[in-house]
PDB file of N, CA and C in Angstrom:
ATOM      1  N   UNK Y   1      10.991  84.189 -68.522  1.00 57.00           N
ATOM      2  CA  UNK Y   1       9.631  83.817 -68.137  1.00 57.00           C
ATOM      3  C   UNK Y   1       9.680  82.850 -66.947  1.00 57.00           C
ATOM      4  N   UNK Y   2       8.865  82.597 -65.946  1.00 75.00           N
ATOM      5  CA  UNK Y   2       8.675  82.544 -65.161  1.00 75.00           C
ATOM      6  C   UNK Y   2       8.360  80.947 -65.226  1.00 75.00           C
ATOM      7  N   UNK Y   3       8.582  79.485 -64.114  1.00 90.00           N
ATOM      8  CA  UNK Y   3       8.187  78.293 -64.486  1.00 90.00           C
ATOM      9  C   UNK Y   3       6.693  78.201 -64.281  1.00 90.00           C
ATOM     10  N   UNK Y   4       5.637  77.713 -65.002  1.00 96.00           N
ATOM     11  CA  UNK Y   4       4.202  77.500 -64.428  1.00 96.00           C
ATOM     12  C   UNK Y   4       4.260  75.885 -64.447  1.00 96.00           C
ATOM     13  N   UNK Y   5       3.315  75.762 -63.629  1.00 97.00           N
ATOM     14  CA  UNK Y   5       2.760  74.268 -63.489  1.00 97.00           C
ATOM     15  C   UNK Y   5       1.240  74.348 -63.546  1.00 97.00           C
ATOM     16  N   UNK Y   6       1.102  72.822 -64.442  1.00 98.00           N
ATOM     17  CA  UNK Y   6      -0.350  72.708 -63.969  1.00 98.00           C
ATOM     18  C   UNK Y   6      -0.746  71.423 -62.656  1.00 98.00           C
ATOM     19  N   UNK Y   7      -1.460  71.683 -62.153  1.00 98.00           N
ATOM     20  CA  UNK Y   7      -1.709  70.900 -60.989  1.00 98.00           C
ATOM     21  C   UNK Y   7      -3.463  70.369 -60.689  1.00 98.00           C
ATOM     22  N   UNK Y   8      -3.146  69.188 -59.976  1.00 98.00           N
ATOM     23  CA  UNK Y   8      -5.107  69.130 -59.639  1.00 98.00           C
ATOM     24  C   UNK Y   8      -4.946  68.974 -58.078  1.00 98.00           C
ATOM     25  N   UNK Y   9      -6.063  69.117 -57.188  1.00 98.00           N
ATOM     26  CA  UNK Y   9      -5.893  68.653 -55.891  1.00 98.00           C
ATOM     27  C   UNK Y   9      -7.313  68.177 -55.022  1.00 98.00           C
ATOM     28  N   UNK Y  10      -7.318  67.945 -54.060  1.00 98.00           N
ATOM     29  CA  UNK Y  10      -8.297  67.350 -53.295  1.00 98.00           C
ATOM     30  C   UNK Y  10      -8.053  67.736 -52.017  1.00 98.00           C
ATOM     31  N   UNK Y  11      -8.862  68.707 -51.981  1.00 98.00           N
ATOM     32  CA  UNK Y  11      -8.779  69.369 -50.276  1.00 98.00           C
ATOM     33  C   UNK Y  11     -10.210  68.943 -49.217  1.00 98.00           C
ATOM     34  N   UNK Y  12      -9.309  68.402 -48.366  1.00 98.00           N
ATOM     35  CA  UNK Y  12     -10.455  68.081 -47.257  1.00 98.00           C
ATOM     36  C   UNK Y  12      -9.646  68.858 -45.947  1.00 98.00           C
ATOM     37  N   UNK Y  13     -10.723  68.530 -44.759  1.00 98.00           N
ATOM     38  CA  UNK Y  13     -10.982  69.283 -43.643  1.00 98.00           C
ATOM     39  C   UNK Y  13      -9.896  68.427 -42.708  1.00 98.00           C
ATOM     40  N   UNK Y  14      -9.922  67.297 -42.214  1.00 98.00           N
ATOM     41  CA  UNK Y  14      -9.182  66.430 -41.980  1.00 98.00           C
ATOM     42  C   UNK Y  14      -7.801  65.867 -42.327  1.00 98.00           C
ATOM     43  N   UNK Y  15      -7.001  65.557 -41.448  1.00 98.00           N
ATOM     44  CA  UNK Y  15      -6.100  64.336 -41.953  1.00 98.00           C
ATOM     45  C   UNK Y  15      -5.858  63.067 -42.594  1.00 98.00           C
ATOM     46  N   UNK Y  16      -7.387  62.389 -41.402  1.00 98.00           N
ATOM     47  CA  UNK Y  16      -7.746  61.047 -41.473  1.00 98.00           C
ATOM     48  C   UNK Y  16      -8.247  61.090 -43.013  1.00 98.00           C
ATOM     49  N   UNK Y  17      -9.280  62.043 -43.237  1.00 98.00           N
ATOM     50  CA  UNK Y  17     -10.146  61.825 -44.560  1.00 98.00           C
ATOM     51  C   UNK Y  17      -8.475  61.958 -45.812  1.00 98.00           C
ATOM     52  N   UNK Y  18      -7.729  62.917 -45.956  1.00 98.00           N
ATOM     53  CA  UNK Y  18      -6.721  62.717 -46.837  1.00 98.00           C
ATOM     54  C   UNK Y  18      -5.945  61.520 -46.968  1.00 98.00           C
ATOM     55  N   UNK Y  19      -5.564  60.983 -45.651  1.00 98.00           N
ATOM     56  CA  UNK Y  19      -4.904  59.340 -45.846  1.00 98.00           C
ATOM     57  C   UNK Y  19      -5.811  58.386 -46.329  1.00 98.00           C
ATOM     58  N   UNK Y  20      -7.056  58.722 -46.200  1.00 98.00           N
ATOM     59  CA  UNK Y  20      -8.186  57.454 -46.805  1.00 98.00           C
ATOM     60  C   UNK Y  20      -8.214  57.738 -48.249  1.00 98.00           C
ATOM     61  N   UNK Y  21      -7.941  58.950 -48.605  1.00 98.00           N
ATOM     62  CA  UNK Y  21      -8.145  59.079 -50.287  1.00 98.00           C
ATOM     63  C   UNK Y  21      -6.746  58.958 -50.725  1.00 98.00           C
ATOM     64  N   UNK Y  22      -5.902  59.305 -50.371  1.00 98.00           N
ATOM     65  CA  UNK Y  22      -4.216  58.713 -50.752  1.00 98.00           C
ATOM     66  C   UNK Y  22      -4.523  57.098 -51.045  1.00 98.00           C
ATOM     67  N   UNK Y  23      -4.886  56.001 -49.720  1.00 98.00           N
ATOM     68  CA  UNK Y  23      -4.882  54.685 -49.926  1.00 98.00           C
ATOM     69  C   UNK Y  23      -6.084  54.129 -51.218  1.00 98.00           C
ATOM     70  N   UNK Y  24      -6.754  54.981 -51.612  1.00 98.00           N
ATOM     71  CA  UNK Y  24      -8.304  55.180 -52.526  1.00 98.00           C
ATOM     72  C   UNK Y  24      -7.226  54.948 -54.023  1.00 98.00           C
ATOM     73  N   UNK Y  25      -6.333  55.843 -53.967  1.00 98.00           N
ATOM     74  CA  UNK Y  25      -5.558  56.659 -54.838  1.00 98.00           C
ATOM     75  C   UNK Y  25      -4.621  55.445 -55.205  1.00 98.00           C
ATOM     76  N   UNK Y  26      -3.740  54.906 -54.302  1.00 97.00           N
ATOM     77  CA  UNK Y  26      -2.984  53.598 -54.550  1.00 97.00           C
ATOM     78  C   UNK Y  26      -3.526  52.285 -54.724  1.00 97.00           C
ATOM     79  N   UNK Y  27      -4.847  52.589 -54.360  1.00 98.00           N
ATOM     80  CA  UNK Y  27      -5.529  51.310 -55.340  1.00 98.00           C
ATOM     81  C   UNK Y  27      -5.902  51.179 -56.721  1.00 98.00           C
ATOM     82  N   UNK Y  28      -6.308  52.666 -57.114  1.00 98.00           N
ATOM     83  CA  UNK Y  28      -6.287  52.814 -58.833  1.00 98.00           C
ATOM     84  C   UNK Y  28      -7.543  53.407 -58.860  1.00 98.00           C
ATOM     85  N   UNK Y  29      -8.082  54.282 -58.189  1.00 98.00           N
ATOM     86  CA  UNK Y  29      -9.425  55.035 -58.138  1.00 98.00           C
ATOM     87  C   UNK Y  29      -8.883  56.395 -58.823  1.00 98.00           C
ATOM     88  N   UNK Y  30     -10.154  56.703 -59.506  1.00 98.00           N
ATOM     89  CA  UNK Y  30      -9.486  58.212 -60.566  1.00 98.00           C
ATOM     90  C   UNK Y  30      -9.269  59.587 -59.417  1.00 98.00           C
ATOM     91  N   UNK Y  31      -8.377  60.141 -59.891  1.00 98.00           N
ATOM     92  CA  UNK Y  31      -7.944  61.256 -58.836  1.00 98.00           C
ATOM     93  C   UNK Y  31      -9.295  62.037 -59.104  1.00 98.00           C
ATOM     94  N   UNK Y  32      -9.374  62.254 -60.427  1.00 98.00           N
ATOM     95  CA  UNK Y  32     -10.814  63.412 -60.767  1.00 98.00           C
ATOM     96  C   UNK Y  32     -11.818  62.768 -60.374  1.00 98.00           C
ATOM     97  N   UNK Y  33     -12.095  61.611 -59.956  1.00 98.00           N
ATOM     98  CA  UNK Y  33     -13.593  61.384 -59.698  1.00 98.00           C
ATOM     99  C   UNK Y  33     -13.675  61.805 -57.924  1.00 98.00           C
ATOM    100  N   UNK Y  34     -12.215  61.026 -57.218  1.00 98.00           N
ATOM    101  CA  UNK Y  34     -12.621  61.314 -56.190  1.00 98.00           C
ATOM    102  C   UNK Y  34     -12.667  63.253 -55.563  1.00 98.00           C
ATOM    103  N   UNK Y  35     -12.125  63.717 -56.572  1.00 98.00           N
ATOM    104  CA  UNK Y  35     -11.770  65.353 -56.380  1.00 98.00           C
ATOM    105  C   UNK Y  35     -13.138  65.737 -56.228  1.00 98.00           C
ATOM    106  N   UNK Y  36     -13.912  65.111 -57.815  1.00 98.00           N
ATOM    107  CA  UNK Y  36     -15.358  65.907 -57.346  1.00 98.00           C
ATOM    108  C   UNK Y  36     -16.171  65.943 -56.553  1.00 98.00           C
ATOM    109  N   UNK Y  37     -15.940  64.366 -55.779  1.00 98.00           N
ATOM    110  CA  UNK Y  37     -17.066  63.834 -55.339  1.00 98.00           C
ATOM    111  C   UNK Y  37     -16.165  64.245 -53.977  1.00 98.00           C
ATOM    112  N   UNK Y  38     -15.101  64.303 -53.236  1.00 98.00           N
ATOM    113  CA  UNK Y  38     -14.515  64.390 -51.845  1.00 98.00           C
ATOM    114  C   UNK Y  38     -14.341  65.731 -51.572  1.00 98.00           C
ATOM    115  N   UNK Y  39     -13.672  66.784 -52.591  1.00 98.00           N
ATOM    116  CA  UNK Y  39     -12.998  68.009 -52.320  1.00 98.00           C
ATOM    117  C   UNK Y  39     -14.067  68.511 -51.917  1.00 98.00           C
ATOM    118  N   UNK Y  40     -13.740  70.064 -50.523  1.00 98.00           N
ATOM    119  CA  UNK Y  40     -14.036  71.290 -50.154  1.00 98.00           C
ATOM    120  C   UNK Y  40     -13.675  72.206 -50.911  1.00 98.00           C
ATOM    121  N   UNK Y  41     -12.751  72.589 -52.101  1.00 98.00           N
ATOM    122  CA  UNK Y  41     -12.791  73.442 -52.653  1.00 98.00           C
ATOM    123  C   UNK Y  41     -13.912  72.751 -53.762  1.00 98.00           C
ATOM    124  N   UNK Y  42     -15.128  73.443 -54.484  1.00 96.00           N
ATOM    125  CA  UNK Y  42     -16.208  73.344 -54.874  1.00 96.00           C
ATOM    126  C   UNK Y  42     -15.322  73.807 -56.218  1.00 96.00           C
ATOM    127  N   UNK Y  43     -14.829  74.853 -56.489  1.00 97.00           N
ATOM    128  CA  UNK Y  43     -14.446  75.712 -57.626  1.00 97.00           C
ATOM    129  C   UNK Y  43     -14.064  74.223 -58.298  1.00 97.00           C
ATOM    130  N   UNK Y  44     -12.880  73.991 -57.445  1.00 98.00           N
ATOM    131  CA  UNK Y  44     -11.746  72.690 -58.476  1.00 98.00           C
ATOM    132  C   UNK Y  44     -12.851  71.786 -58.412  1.00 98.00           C
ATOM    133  N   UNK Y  45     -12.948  70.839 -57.619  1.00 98.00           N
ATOM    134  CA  UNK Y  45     -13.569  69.914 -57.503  1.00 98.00           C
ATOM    135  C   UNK Y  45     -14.753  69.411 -58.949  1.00 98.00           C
ATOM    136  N   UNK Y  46     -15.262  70.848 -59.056  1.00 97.00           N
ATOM    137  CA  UNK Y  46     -16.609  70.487 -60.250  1.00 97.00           C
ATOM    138  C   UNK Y  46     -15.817  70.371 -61.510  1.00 97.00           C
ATOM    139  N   UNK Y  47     -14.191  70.348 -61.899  1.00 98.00           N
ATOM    140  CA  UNK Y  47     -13.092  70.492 -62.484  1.00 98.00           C
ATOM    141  C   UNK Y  47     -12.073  69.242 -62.615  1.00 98.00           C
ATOM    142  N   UNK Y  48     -12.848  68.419 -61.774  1.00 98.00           N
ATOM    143  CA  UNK Y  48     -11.729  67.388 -61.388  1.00 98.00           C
ATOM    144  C   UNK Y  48     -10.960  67.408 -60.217  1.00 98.00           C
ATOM    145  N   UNK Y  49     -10.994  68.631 -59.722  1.00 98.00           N
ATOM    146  CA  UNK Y  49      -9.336  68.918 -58.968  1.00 98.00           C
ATOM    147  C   UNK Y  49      -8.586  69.866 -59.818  1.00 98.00           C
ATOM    148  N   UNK Y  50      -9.145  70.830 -61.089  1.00 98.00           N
ATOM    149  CA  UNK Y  50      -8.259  71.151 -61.836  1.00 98.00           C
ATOM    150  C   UNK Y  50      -7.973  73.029 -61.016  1.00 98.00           C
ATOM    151  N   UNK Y  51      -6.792  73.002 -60.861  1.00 98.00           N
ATOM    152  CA  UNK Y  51      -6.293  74.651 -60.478  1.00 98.00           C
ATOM    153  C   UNK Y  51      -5.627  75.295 -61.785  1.00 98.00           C
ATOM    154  N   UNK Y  52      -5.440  74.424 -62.811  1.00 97.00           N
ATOM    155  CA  UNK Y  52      -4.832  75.157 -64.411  1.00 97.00           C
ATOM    156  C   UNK Y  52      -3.303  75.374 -63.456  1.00 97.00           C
ATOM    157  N   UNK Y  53      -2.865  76.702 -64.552  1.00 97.00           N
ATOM    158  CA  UNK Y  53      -1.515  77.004 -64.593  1.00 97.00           C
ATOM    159  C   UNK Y  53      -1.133  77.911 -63.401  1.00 97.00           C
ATOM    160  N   UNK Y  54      -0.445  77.922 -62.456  1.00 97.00           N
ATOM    161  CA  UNK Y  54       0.128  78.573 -61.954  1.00 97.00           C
ATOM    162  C   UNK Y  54       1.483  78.556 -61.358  1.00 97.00           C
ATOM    163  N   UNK Y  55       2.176  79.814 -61.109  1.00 96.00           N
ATOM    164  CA  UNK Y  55       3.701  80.071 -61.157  1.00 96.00           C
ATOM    165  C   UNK Y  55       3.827  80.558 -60.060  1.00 96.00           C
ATOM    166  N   UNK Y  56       4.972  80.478 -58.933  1.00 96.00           N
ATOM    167  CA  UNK Y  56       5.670  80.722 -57.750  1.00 96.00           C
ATOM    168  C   UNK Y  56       4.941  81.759 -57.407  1.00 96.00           C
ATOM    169  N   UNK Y  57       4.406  82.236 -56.028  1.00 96.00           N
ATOM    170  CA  UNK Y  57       4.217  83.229 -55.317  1.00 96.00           C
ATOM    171  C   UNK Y  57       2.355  83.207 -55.645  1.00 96.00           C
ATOM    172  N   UNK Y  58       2.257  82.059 -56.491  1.00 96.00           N
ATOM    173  CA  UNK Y  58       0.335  82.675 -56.239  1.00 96.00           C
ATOM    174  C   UNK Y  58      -0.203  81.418 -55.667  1.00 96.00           C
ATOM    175  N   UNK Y  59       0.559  80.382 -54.982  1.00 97.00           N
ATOM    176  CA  UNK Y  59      -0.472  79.441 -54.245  1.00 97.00           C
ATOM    177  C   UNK Y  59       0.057  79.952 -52.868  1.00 97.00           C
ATOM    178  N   UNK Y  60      -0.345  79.310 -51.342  1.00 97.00           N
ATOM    179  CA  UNK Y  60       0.037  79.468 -50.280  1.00 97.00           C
ATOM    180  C   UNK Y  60       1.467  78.342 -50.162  1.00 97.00           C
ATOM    181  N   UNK Y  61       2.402  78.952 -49.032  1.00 98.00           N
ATOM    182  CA  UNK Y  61       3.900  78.449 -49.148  1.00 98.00           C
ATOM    183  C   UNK Y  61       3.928  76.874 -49.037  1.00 98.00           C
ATOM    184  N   UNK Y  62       3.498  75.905 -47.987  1.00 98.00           N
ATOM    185  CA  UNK Y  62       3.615  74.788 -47.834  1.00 98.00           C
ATOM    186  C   UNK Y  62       2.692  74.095 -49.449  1.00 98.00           C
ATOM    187  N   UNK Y  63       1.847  74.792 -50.028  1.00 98.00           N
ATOM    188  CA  UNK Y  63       0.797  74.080 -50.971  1.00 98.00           C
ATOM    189  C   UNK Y  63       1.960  74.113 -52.484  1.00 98.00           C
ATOM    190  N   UNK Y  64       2.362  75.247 -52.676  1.00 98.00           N
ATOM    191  CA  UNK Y  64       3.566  75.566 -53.720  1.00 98.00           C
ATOM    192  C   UNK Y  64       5.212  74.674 -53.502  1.00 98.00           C
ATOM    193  N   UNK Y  65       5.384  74.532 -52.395  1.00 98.00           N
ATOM    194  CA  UNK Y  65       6.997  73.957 -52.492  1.00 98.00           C
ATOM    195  C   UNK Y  65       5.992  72.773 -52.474  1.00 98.00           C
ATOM    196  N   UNK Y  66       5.238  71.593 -52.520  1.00 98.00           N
ATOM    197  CA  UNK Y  66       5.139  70.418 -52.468  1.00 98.00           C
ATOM    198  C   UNK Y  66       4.875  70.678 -54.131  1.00 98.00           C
ATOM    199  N   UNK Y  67       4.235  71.112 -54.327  1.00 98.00           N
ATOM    200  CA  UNK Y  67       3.890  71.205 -56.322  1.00 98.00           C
ATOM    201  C   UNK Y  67       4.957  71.022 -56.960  1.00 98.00           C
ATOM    202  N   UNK Y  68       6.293  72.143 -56.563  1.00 97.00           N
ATOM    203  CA  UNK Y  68       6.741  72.676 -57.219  1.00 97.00           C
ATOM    204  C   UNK Y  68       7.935  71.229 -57.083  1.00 97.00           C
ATOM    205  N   UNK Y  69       7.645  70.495 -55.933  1.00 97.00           N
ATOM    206  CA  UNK Y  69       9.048  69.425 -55.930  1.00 97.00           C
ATOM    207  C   UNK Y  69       8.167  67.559 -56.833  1.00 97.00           C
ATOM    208  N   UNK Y  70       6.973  68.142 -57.160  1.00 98.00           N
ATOM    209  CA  UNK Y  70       6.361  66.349 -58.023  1.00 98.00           C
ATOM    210  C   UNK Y  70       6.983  66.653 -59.367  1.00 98.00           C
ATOM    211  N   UNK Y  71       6.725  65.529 -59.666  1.00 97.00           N
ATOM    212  CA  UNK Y  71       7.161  65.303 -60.950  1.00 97.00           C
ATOM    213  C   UNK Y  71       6.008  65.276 -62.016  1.00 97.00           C
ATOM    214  N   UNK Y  72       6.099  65.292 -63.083  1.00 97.00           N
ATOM    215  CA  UNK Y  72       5.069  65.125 -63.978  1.00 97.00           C
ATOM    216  C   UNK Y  72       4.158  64.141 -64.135  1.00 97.00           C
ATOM    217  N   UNK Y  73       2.976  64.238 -63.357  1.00 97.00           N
ATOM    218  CA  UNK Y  73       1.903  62.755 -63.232  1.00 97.00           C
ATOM    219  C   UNK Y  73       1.677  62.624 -61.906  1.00 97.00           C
ATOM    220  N   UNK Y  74       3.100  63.085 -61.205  1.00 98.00           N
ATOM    221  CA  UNK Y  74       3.222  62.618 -59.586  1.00 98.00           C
ATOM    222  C   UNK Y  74       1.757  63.140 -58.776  1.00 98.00           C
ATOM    223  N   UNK Y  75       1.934  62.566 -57.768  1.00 98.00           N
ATOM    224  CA  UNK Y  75       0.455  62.535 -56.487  1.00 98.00           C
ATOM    225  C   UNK Y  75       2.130  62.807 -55.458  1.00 98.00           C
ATOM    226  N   UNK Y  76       1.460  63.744 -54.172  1.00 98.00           N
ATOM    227  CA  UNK Y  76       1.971  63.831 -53.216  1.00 98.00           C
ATOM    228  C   UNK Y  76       1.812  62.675 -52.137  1.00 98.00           C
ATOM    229  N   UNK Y  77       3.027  61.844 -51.773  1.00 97.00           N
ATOM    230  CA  UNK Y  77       3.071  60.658 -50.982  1.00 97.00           C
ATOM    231  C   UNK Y  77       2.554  60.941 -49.508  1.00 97.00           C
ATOM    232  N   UNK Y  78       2.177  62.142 -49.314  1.00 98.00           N
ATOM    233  CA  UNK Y  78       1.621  62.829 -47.773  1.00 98.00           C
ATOM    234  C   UNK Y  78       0.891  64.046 -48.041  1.00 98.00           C
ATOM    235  N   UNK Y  79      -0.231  63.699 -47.281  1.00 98.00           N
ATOM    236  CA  UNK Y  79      -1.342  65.624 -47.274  1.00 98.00           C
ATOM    237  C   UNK Y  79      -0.255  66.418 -46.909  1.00 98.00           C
ATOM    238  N   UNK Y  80      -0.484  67.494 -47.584  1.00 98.00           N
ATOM    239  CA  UNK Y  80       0.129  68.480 -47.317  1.00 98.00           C
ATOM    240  C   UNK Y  80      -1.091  69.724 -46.703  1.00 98.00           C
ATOM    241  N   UNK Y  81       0.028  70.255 -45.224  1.00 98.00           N
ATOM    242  CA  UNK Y  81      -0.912  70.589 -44.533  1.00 98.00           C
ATOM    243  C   UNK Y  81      -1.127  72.139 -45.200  1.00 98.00           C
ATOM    244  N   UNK Y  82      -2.251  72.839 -45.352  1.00 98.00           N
ATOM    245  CA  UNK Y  82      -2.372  74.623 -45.282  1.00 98.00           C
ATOM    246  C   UNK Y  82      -2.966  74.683 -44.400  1.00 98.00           C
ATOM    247  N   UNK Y  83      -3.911  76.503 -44.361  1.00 98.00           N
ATOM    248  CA  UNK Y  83      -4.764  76.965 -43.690  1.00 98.00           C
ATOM    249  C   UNK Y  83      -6.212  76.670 -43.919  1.00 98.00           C
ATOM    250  N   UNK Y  84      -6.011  76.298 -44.983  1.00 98.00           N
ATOM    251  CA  UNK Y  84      -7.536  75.757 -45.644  1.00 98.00           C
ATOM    252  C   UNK Y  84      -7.602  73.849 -45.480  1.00 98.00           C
ATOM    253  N   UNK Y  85      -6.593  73.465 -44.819  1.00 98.00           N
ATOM    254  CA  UNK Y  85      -6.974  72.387 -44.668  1.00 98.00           C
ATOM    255  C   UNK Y  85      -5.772  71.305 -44.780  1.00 98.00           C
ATOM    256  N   UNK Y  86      -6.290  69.708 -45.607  1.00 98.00           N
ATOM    257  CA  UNK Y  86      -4.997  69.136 -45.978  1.00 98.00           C
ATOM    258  C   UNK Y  86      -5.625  68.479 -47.648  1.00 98.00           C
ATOM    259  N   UNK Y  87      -4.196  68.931 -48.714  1.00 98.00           N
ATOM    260  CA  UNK Y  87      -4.132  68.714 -49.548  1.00 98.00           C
ATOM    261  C   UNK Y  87      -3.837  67.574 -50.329  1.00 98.00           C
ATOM    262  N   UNK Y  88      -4.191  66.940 -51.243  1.00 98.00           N
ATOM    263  CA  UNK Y  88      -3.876  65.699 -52.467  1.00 98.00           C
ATOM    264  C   UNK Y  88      -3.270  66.465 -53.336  1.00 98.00           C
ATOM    265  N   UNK Y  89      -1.925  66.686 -53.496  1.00 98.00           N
ATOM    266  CA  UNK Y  89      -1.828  67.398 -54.749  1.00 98.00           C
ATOM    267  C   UNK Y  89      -1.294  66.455 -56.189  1.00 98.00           C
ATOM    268  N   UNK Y  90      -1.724  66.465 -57.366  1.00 98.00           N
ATOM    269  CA  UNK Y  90      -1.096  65.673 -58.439  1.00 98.00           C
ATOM    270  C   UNK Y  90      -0.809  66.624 -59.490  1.00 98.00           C
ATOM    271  N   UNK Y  91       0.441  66.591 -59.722  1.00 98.00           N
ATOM    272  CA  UNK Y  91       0.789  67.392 -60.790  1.00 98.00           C
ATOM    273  C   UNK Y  91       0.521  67.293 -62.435  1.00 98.00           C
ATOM    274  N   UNK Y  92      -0.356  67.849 -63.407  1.00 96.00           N
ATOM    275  CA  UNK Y  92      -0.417  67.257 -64.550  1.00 96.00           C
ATOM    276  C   UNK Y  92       0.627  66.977 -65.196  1.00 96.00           C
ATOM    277  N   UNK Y  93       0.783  65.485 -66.255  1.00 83.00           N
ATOM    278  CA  UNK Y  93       1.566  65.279 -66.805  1.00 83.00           C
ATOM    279  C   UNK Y  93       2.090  65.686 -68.337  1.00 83.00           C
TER     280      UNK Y  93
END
């Protein structure tokens, strides 16, 4: 069987706007509040940030190898860039 992860994230349009919610993030602000209230993806966002379970080959490449290298609880220490934008990713624990 195949490894799955569960993951949450916070996608914005910007760079600038992802480093302001990273520093949001290291002050002790809830990842899910700011997901709902910041993210462009609408789906996750009304979710927390929640994307549930998924396994190698169904996110896009740069969004999957940053998932796939956090640790359990972990937040990504840098947006990670896609086509849809730049990502917060936190892996559930």
């Amino acid at each position: 069987m195949t490894e799955k992860i569960k993951c949450f994230h916070i996608l914005v349009k910007k760079q600038s706007e992802a480093l302001a919610i990273l520093e949001r993030l290291k002050k002790g602000e809830s990842f899910t509040n700011l997901a709902r209230d910041l993210s462009v993806d609408k789906g996750s966002a009304k979710r927390g940030g929640d994307l549930g379970l998924f396994g190698r080959g169904m996110m896009v490449k740069p969004f999957e190898e940053a998932a796939f290298k956090l640790k359990k609880g972990e937040i990504t220490p840098e947006p990670v860039r896609t086509e849809f934008g730049y990502h917060i990713i936190k892996r559930a624990g």
